[in-house]
Structure formats: C-alpha cells, structure tokens
Short mmCIF file of C-alpha atoms and ligand atoms in Angstrom, two decimals:
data_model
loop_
_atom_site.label_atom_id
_atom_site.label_comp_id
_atom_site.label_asym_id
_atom_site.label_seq_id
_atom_site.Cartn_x
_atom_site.Cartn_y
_atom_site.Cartn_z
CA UNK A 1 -2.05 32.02 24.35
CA UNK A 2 -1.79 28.43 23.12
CA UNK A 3 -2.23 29.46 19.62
CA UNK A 4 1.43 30.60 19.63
CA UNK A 5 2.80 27.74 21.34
CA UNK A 6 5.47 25.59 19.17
CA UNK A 7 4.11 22.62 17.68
CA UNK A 8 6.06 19.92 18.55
CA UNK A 9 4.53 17.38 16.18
CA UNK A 10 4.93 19.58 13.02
CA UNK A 11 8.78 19.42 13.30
CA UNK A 12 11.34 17.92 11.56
CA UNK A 13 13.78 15.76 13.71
CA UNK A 14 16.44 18.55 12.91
CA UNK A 15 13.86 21.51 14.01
CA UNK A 16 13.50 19.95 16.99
CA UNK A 17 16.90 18.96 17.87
CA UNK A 18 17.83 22.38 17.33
CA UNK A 19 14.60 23.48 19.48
CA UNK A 20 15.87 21.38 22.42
CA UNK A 21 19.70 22.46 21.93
CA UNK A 22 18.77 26.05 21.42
CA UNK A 23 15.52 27.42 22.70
CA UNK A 24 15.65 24.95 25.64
CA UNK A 25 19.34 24.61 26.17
CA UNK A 26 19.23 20.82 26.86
CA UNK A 27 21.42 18.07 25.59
CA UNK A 28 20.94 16.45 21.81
CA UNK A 29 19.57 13.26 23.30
CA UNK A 30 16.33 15.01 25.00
CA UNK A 31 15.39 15.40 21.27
CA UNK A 32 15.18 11.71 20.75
CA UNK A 33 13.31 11.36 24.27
CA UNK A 34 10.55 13.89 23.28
CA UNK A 35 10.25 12.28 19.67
CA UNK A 36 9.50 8.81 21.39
CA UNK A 37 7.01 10.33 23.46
CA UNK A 38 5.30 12.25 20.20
CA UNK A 39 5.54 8.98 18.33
CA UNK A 40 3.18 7.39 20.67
CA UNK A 41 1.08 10.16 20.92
CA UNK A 42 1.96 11.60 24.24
CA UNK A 43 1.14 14.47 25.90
CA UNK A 44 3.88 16.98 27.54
CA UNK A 45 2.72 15.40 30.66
CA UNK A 46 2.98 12.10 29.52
CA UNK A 47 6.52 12.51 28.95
CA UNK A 48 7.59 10.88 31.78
CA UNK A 49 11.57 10.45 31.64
CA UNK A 50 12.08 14.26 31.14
CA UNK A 51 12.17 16.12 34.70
CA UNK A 52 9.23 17.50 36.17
CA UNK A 53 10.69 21.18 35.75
CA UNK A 54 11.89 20.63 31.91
CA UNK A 55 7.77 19.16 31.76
CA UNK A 56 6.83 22.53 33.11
CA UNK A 57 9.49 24.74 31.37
CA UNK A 58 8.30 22.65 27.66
CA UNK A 59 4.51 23.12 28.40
CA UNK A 60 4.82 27.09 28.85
CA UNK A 61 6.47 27.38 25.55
CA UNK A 62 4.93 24.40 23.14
CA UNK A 63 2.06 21.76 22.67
CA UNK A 64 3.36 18.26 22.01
CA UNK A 65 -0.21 18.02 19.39
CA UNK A 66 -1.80 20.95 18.37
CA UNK A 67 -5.34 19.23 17.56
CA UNK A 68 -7.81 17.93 20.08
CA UNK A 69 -10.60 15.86 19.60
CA UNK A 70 -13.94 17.46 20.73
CA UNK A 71 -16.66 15.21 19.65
CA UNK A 72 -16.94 12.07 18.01
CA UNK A 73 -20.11 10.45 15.82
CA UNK A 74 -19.74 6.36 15.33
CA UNK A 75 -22.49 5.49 12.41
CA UNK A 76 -24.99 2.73 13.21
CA UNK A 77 -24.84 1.51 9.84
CA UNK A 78 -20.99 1.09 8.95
CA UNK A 79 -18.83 2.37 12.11
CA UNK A 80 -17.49 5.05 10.41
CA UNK A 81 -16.47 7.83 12.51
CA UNK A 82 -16.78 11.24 11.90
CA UNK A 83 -14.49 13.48 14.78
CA UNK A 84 -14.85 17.29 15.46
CA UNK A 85 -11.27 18.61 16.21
CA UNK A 86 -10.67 22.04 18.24
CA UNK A 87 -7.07 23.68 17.42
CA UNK A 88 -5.18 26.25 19.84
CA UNK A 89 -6.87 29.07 18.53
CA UNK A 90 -10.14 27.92 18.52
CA UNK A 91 -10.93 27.20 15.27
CA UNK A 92 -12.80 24.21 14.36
CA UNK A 93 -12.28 21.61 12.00
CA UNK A 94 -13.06 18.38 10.99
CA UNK A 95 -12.44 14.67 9.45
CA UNK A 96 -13.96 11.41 8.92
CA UNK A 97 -12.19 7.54 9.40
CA UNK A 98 -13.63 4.99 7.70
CA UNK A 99 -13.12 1.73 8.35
CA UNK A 100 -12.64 -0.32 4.78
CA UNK A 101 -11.33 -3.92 4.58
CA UNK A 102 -8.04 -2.58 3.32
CA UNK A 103 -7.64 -0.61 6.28
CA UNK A 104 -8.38 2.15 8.46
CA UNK A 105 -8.98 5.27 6.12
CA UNK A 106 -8.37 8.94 7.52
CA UNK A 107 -9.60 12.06 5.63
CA UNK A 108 -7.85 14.66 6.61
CA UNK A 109 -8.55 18.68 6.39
CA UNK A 110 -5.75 21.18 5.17
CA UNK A 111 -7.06 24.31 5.84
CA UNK A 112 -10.13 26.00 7.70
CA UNK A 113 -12.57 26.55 5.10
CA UNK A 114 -10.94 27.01 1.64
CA UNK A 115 -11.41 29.80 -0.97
CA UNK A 116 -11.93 27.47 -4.03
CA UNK A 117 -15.79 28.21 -3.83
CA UNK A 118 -17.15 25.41 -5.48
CA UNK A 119 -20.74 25.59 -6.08
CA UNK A 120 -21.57 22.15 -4.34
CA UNK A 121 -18.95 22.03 -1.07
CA UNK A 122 -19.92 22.79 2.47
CA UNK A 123 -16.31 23.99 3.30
CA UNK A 124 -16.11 27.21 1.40
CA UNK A 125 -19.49 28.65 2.51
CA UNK A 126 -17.49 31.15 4.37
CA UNK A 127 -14.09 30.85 3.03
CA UNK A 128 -10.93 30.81 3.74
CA UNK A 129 -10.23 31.07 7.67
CA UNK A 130 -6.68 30.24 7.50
CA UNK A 131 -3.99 27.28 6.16
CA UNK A 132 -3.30 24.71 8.49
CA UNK A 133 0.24 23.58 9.86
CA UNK A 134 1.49 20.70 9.10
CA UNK A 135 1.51 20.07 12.49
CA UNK A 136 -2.44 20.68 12.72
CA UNK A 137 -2.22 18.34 9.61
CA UNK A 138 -0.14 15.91 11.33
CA UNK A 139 -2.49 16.07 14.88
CA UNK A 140 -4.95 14.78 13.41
CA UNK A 141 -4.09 11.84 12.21
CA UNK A 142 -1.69 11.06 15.16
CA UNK A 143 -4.73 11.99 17.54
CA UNK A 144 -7.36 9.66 15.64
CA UNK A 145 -4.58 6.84 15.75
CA UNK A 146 -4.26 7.07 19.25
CA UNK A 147 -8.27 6.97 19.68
CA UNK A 148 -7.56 3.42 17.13
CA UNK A 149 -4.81 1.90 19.06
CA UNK A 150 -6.29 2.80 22.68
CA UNK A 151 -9.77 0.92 20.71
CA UNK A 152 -7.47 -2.44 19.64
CA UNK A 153 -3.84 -2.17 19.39
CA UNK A 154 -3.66 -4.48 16.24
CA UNK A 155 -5.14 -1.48 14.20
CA UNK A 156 -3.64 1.64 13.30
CA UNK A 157 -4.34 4.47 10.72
CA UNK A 158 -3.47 2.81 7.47
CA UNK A 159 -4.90 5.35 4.91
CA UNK A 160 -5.13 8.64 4.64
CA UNK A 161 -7.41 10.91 1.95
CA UNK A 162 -6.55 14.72 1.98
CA UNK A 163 -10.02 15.16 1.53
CA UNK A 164 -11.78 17.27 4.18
CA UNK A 165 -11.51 20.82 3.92
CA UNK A 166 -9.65 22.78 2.22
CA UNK A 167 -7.28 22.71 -1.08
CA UNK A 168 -4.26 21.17 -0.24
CA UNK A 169 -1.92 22.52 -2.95
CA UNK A 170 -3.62 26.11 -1.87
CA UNK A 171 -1.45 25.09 1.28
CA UNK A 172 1.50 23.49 -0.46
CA UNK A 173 4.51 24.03 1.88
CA UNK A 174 2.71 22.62 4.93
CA UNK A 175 1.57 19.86 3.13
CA UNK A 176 4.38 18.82 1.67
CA UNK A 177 5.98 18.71 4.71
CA UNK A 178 3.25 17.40 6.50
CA UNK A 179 3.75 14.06 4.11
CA UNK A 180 7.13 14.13 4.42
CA UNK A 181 6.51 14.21 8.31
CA UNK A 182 3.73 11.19 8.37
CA UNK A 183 5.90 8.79 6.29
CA UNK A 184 8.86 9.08 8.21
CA UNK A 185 10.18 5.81 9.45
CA UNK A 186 10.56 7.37 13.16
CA UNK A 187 7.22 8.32 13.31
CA UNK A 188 3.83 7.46 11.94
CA UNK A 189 6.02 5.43 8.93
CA UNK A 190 2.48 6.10 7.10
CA UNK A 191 3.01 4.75 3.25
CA UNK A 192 2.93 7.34 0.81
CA UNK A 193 1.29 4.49 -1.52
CA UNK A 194 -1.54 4.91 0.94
CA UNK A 195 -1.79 8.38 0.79
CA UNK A 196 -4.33 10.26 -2.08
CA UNK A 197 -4.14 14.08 -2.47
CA UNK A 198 -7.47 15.17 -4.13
CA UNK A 199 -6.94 18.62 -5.88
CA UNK A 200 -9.30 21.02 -7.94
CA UNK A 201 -6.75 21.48 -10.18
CA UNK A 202 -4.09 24.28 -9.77
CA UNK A 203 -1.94 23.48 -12.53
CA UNK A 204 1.36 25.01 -11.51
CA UNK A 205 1.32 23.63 -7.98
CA UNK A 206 0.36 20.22 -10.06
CA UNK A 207 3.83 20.15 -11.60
CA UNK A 208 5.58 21.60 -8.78
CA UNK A 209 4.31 18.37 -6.84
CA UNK A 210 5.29 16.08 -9.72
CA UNK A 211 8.67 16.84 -8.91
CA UNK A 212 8.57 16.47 -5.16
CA UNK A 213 9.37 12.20 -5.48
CA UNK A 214 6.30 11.57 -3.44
CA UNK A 215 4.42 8.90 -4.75
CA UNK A 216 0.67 9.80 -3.60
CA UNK A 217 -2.08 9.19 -5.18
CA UNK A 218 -3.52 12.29 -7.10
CA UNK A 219 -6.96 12.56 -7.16
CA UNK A 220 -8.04 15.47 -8.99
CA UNK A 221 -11.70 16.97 -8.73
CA UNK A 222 -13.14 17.06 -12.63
CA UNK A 223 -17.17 17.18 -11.85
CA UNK A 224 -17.89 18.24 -15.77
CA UNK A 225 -16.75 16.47 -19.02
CA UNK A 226 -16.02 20.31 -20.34
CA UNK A 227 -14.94 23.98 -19.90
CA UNK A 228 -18.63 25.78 -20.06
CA UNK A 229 -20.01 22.70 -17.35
CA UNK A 230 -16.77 22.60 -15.31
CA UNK A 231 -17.25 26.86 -14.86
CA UNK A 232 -20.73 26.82 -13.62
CA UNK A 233 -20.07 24.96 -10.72
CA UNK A 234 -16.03 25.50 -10.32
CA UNK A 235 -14.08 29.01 -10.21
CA UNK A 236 -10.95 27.78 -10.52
CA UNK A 237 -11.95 26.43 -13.98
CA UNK A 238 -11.94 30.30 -15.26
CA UNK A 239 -7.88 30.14 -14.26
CA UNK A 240 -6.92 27.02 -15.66
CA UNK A 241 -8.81 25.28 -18.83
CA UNK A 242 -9.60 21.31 -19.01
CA UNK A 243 -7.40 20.98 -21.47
CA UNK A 244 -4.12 22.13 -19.09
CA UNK A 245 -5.72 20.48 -15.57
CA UNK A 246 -5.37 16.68 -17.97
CA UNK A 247 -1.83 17.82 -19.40
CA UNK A 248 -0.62 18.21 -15.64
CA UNK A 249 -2.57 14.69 -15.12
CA UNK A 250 -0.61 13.17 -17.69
CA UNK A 251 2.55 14.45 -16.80
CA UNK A 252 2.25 12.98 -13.41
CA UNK A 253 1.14 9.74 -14.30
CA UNK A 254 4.53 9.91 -16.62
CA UNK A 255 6.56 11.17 -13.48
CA UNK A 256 5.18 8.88 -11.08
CA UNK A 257 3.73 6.08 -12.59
CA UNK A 258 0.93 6.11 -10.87
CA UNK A 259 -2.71 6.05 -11.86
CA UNK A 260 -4.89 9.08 -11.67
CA UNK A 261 -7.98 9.33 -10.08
CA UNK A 262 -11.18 11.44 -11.35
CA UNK A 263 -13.49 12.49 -8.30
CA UNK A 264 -17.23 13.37 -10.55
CA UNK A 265 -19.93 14.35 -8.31
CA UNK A 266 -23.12 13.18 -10.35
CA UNK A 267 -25.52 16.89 -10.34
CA UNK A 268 -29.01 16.34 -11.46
CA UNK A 269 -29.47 18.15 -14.42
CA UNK A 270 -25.67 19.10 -15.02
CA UNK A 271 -23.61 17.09 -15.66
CA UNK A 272 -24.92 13.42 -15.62
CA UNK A 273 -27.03 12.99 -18.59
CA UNK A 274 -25.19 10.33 -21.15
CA UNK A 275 -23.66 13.06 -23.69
CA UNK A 276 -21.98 14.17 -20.69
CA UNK A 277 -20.61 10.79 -20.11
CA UNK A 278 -19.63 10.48 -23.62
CA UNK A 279 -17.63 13.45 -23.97
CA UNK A 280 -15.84 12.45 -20.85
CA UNK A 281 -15.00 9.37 -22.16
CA UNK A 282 -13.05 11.13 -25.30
CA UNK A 283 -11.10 13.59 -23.21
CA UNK A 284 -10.28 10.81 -20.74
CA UNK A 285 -8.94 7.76 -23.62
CA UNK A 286 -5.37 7.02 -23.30
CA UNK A 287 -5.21 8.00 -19.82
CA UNK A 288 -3.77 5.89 -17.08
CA UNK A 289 -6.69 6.86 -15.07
CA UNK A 290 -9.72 5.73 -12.82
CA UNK A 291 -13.03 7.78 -12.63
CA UNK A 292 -14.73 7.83 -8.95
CA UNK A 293 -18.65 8.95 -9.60
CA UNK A 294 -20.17 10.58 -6.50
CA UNK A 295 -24.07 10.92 -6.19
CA UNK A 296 -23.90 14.81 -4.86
CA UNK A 297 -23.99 14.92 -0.95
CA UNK A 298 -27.26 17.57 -1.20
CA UNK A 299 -25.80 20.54 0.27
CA UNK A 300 -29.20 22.39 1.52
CA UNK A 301 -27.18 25.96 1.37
CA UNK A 302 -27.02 25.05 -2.47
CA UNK A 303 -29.62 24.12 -4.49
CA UNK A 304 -28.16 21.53 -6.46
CA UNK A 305 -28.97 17.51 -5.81
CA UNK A 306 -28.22 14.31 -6.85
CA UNK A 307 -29.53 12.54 -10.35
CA UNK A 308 -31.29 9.32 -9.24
CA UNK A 309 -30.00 6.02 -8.96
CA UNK A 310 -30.88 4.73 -12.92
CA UNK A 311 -28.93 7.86 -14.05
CA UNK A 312 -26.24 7.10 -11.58
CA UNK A 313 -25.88 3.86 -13.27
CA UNK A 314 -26.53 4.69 -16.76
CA UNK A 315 -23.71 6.98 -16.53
CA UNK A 316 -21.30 4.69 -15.03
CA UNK A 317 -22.67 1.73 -17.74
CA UNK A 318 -21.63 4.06 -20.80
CA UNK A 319 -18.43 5.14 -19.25
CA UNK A 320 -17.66 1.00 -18.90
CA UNK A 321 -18.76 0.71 -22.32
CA UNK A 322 -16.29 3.66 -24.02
CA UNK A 323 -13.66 1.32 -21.71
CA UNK A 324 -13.19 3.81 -19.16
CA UNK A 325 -12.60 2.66 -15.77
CA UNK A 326 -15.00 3.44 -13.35
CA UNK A 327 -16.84 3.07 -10.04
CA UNK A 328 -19.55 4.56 -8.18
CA UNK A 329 -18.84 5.62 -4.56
CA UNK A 330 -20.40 3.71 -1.99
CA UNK A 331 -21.92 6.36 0.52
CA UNK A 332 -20.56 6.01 4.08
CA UNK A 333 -21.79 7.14 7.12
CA UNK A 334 -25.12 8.34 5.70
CA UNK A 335 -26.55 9.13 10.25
CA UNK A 336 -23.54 11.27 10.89
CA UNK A 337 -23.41 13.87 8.24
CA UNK A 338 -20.40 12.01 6.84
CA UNK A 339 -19.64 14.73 4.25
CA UNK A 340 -17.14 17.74 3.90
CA UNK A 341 -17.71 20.50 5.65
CA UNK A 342 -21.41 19.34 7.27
CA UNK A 343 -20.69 18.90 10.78
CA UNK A 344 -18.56 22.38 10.93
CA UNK A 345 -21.02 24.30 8.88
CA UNK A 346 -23.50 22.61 11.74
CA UNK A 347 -21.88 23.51 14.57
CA UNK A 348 -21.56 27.28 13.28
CA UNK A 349 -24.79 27.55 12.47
CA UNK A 350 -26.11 26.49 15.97
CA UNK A 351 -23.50 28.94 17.52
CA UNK A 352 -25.18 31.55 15.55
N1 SAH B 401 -10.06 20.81 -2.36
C1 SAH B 401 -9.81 19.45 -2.72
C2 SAH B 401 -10.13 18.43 -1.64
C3 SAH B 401 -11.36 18.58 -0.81
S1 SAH B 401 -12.91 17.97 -1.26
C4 SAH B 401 -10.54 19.12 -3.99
O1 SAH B 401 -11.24 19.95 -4.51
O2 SAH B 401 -10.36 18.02 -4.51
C5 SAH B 401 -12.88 16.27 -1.55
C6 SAH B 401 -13.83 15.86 -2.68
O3 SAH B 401 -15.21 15.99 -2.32
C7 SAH B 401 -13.64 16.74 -3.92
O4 SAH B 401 -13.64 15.92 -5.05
C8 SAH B 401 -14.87 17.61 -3.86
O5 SAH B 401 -15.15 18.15 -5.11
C9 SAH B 401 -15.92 16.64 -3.35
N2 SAH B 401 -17.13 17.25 -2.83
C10 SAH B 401 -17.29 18.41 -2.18
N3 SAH B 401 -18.58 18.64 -1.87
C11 SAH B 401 -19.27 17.57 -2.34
C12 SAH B 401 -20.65 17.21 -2.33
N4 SAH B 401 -21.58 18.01 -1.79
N5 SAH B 401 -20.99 16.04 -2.90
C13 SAH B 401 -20.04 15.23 -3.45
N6 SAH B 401 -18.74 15.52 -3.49
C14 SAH B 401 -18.36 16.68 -2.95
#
C-alpha cells in the first residue's frame, strides 16, 4: 500500500539523513544525492546516480512525492490553471495557479475537506476526510513547479496562497513544517514574504503562529462586520467572538510587522448593504490592515449568492471613504470552476 510509504519530500534534511543512515543503512552522503534529486522534482526512478538495487530497495519502502497530478483545466480567458491532484490513498484534492504579473501564484489545500462548515464553502460539504502531510502540502507545489519549469524554465512557482481546502491552523504541525520545508534554501527557497495563510480565525493557534518567526502573510476570513452576521454563516464564530479574532490580528501585525489581510465574501442580502460596511469600517480603524471583497462564488449546494455589481462597488466606495483600504477581487478562471472545493465536490458527485 502506497499510502504508507515514507514521504520523502515531507522531510527535514535531518529526517532524512537519519532515514538513509538508519532505515536504509547507506552512507550520509546518499542523503544529499536523494535531496538533489527531490529538489528538482524527481522521481525514485529518476534518481539516476543511486544504484539500480538501492532504486528498487527505496521505491518498496517510500515515494519521492506523495501527490500526483490527475487532470489539469487551462482557462480560455486568463490561463489560469486549475489541477486535480490524486494522493497515495486515493483521496482527491485540489488547487488552482494563477498566473499574475507578480508571479506565478499557487493555492494550495491543507487538508481533505475541512470541518469549519462555513455556510458558503464547497470544501466542507462533507467534512473533514483527513489533515494533510506536509509532504502532501509540499507535493503540490513541487509537482505544479515542475509542470511550470518543464512549460518555460525562466518561470517557477513564486507565490503561494494556503487557500484551497481546508483550515490550515486546524492542521498546524504539518503546516508549519510544511513552510519551514518550502522556504528552505536547499529546496524550493520559496519566500515566506510570498507566502499568505488565510485562516477563519482560531484564536489560540493565531498566537501560537505569531510566535513561530515566520513572516507570512495572514489573511484571516471576516465575511460579517459583527458577531450575530459573522454566526449565521460561520461556526467557528460561536467559539471565538470578533472582538478576540481582531486582538490576535493586532497582535500579529505588532509581532510581525506585517499587514493583515481581511478576505469578505460580498452575500446578497447579508452582509453587503452599506451599514454593514460602516460598522466594518469602526471595528477595522487603527488597524494595519487591507480588506479583500469577494463577490460570493454561488455555491448551488447553498442557497446564498452574490449582491450585484453596484452593491459590490458601493460597498467598497464607503469603505474608501471611512479610509479603509480596500479592493475588490478580480474573478479568475471564471470556465474552469476556479473556486474552492468545485472541481472535487464535481468529481464526487459524478462518481456518485
Ligand atoms: N480555511 C481557510 C482557508 C480556505 S478558504 C479560511 O477559512 O480562510 C479561502 C478563502 O475563500 C476564505 O476566505 C473563504 O472564506 C473563501 N471562500 C470559501 N468559499 C467561498 C465562496 N463560495 N465565495 C467566496 N469566497 C469563498
């Protein structure tokens, strides 16, 4: 059974030194070898200067990347790419690249499904499944930036959004490494500048990453302006109040020094009148802060839509106006289903 195999690409340069010295009983420098070959995205095969029997010997026990890509969607409109991965188990998951001026963007999934249960997200339809290793984390972007590089070897995954399913501080230990992993120097050397970690907002784990020295960008899911909004459509907001998910804000901004940024899907009829955008204004003055509006992907499981485009804009006008910064998200990949959780959720519904 693959799904037991070691993943190679989810260690640590000591886990796998001590991997080849221990479990394989080769010398310290094999370690180096079979990090070169990861780096590049090889496969075991690939790895051409270990022996043909040590090749054999590593495949029966581990999987150099855990994540394969199964399909791929290029939009007609924008050429972003929207990728259907298949992990050792069998379980399915997803992510998006986008290509921006400032760089190849990845969004990334954490876990299969997630057990937030927002009211408007495709991914926690059916829950939880199970966390993600970081090396499952890690696959994906090394298995997209191969699929780049093979593409034109002048580009390379430059940004990544841990944005696709799942709640990464839900899976904080595998994340956490999982960054640590993608900005190391010997490997992907992915800037943690360029790296945004959207969260609903579980406090604790908030602070806990605070103190980690790992200067991502924290993007941090508010979709309501208050407490009696925010708990219609959010569960989470029944465990932690507004007023402690901005405290945790603030005291990240203070550790880091880094901007936060707001992720408010625009609801029709729930959140995007102008009182709405008023009282978000007050709670958010002071803050070193950005505000990204979303016009709601319609989720057709959910009943809930987007406000139309003079509301859209209204909204963002009066949040400009109380000298909140603001933007509205450009939609991307509008042919391919672009959003979290859509393709999955499709693919599991036709297997039904
Ligand atoms: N669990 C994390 C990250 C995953 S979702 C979080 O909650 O932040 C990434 C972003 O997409 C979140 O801001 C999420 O609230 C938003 N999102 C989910 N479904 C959406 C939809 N149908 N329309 C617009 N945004 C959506």
């Amino acid at each position: 059974m693959t799904g037991e195999k070691i993943q190679l690409l989810g260690m640590t340069g000591e886990e796998l030194e001590r991997f080849v010295l221990e479990d394989l009983r080769e010398s310290r420098f094999r370690a180096k070898q079979i990090r070169q070959w990861l780096d590049r995205g090889a496969d075991i095969e690939g790895m051409t200067n270990l022996s043909a029997p040590l090749r054999a010997r590593l495949s029966e026990i581990a999987v150099a990347n855990p994540v394969r890509i199964l399909e791929s969607f290029r939009s007609k409109i924008d050429d972003t790419e929207k990728f259907l991965y298949a992990l050792p188990d069998g379980n399915l998951i997803e992510g998006v690249l986008m290509r921006y001026h400032h760089g190849d963007t990845l969004c990334v999934s954490t876990q299969v499904g997630c057990r937030m249960g927002c009211a408007f997200c495709a991914s926690t339809l059916e829950g939880r499944v199970r966390d993600l290793t970081a090396g499952e984390i890690l696959g994906q972007v090394a298995a997209v930036n191969r699929r780049v590089q093979a593409e034109d070897p002048g580009r390379r995954v430059h940004n990544i959004v841990l944005m696709g399913s799942g709640e990464p501080l839900d899976n904080y230990d595998n994340v956490v490494k999982f960054l640590r992993l993608v900005n190391d120097p010997e490997g992907l050397n992915i800037s943690l500048r360029n790296i945004s970690l959207s969260t609903c907002g579980l406090v604790p784990r908030m602070y806990d990453f605070a103190k980690e020295g790992l200067p991502v960008t924290l993007s941090l899911s508010l979709h309501a302006p208050n407490d009696e909004i925010r708990r219609k459509i959010m569960p989470v907001a029944h465990a932690y109040p507004m007023g402690d998910v901005l405290a945790a804000c603030r005291r990240y901004i203070e550790v880091t020094g880094r901007r936060v940024i707001f992720e408010y899907a625009l609801i029709k009829d729930l959140n995007s009148d102008l009182r709405c955008a008023e009282e978000l204004a007050r709670r958010l003055r002071g803050m070193q802060c950005h505000v990204n509006l979303i016009p709601l992907n319609d989720v057709k499981e959910r009943h809930l839509e987007a406000p139309d485009r003079r509301t859209v804009e209204a909204f963002l006008k009066r949040l400009e106006l109380k000298h909140i910064s603001a933007t509205v998200r450009r939609e991307m990949g509008a042919d391919i289903e672009g959003a979290c959780g859509q393709l999955r959720r499709k693919v599991l519904d036709s297997e039904k």
